[in-house]
XYZ file of C-alpha atoms in Angstrom:
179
model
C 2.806 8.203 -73.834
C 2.562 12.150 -73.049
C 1.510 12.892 -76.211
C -0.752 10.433 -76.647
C -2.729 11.350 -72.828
C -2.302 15.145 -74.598
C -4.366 14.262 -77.669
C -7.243 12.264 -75.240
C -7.131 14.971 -73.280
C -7.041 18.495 -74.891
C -4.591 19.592 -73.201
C -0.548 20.651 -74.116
C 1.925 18.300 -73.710
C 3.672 20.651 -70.703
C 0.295 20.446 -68.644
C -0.051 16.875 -68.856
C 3.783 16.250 -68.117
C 3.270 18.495 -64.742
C 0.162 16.982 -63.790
C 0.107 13.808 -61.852
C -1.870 10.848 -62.419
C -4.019 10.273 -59.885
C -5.110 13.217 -57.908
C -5.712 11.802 -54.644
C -7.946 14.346 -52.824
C -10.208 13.891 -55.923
C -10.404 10.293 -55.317
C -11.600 10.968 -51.930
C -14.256 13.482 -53.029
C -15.470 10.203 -55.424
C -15.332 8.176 -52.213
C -18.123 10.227 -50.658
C -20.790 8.877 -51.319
C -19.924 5.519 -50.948
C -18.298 6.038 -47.993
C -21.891 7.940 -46.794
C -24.090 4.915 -48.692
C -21.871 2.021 -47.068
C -22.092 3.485 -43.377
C -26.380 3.818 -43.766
C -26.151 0.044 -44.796
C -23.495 -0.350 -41.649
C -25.376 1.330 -39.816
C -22.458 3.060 -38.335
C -20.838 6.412 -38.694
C -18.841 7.044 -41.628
C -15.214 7.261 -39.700
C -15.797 3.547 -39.068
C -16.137 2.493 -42.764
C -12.676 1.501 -44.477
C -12.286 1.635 -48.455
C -9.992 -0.697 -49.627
C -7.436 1.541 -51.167
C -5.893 -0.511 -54.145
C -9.764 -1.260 -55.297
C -10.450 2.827 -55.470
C -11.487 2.616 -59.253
C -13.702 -0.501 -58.445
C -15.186 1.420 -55.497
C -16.024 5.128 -57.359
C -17.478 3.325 -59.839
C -20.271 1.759 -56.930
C -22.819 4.475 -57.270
C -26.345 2.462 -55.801
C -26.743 0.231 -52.486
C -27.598 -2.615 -54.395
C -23.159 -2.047 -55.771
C -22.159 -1.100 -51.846
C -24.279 -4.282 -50.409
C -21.815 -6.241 -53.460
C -18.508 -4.601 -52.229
C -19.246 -5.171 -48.898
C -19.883 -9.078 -49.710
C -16.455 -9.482 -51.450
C -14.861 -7.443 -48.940
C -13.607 -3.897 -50.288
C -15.462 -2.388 -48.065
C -15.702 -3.187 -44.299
C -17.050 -1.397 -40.932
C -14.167 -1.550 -38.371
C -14.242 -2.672 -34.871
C -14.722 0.223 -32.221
C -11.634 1.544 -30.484
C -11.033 -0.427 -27.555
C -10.996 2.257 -24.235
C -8.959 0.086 -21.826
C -9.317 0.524 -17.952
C -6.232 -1.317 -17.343
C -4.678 1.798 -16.541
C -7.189 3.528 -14.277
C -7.464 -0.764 -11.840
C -3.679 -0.702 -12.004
C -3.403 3.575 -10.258
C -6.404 2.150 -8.040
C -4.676 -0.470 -6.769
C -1.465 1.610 -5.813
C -4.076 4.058 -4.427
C -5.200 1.374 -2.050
C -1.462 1.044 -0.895
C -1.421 4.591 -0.283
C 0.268 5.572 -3.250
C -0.429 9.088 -4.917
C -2.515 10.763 -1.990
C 0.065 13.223 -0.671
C -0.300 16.953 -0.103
C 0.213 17.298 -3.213
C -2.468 15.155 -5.041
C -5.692 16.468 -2.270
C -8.252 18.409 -3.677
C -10.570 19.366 -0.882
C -9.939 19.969 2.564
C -9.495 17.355 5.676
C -13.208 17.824 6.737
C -14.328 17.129 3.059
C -12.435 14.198 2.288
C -12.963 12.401 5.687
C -15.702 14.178 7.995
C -15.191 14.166 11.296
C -18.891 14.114 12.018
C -18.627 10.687 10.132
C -15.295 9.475 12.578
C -17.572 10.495 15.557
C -20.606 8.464 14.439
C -18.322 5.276 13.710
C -17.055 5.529 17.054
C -20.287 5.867 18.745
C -21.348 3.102 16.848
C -17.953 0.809 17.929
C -18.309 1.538 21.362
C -22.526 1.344 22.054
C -22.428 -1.637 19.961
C -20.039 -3.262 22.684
C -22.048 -1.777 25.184
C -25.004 -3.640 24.190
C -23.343 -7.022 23.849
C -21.756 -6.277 27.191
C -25.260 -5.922 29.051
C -27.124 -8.503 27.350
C -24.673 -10.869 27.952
C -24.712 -9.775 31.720
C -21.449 -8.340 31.837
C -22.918 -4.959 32.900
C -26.192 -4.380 34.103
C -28.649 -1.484 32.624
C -27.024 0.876 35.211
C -23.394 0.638 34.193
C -24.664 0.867 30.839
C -26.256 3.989 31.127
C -23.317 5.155 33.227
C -21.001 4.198 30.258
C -23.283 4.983 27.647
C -23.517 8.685 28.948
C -19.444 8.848 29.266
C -19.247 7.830 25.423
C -21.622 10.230 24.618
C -19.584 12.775 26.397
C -15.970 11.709 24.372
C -14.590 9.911 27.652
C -13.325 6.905 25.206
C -10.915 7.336 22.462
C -11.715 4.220 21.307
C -13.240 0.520 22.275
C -9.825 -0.418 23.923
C -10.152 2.594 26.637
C -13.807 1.614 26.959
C -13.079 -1.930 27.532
C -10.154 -1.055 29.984
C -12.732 1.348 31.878
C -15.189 -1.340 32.370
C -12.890 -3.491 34.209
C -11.550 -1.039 36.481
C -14.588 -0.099 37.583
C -16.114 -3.610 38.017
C -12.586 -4.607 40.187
C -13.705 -1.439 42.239
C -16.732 -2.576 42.828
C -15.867 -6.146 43.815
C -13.094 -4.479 46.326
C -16.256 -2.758 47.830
């Protein structure tokens, strides 16, 4: 069989006996252009076309789009599905965040101010406490003078926090009743 490839070939029986068959890079340079032909018809990129590799001689011999357009039909050719990027990961760390997982010293970036201002604490808190304020005078709990006395005293960071404020209002009013 050696000779006979020698004779077809022009080359010495040695050379022929050394070289291999199929020369696979050289396949792949054949492939090029249908790989570049079948991806315009695609219309994707070229890493997404697949050659079927046991139909290599029947695809290198597809040379037009009019042959491509017939490979694709049977099949030899096809455009695979994009890569799936899954997020299942990233819900999954976001739910442990919301637990508190993974936010130690060790995992904060910027400082205590930049994560969590305190300019924003203070504005929720004057928020919390004139918003019960309000409620308290239109629903004639206080009258406008309390209010102002009490909105004045939040202003000045007498109340911690709606409980205090709450507690304040009732001492006072028992004071007044005693009166």
């Amino acid at each position: 069989a050696q000779a006979i490839l020698a004779q077809g070939s022009g080359l010495c029986i040695r050379c022929v006996a050394n070289a291999p068959l199929v020369q696979p890079h050289r396949q792949l340079e054949a492939m090029k252009l249908q790989k570049r032909l079948a991806a315009e018809i695609k219309k994707c990129g070229r890493g997404r076309i697949w050659l079927d590799p046991n139909e290599s001689n029947e695809i290198s011999m597809a040379n037009s789009r009019f042959n491509i357009r017939k490979l694709i039909k049977d099949g030899l050719i096809i455009r695979k599905a994009v890569k799936m990027h899954s997020r299942s990961r990233v819900r999954k760390n976001l739910e442990a965040k919301r637990k508190g997982r993974h936010t130690g010293i060790g995992k904060r970036r910027g400082t205590k101010e930049a994560r969590l201002p305190s300019k924003v604490i203070w504005m929720r808190r004057q928020r919390v406490l004139r918003r019960l304020l309000r409620k308290y005078r239109q629903r004639k709990k206080i009258d406008k003078h309390l209010y102002h006395f009490f909105y004045r005293h939040a202003k000045g960071n007498m109340y911690k926090n709606k409980r205090v404020l709450v507690e304040a209002i009732h001492k006072l009013k028992a004071e007044q009743v005693k009166a």
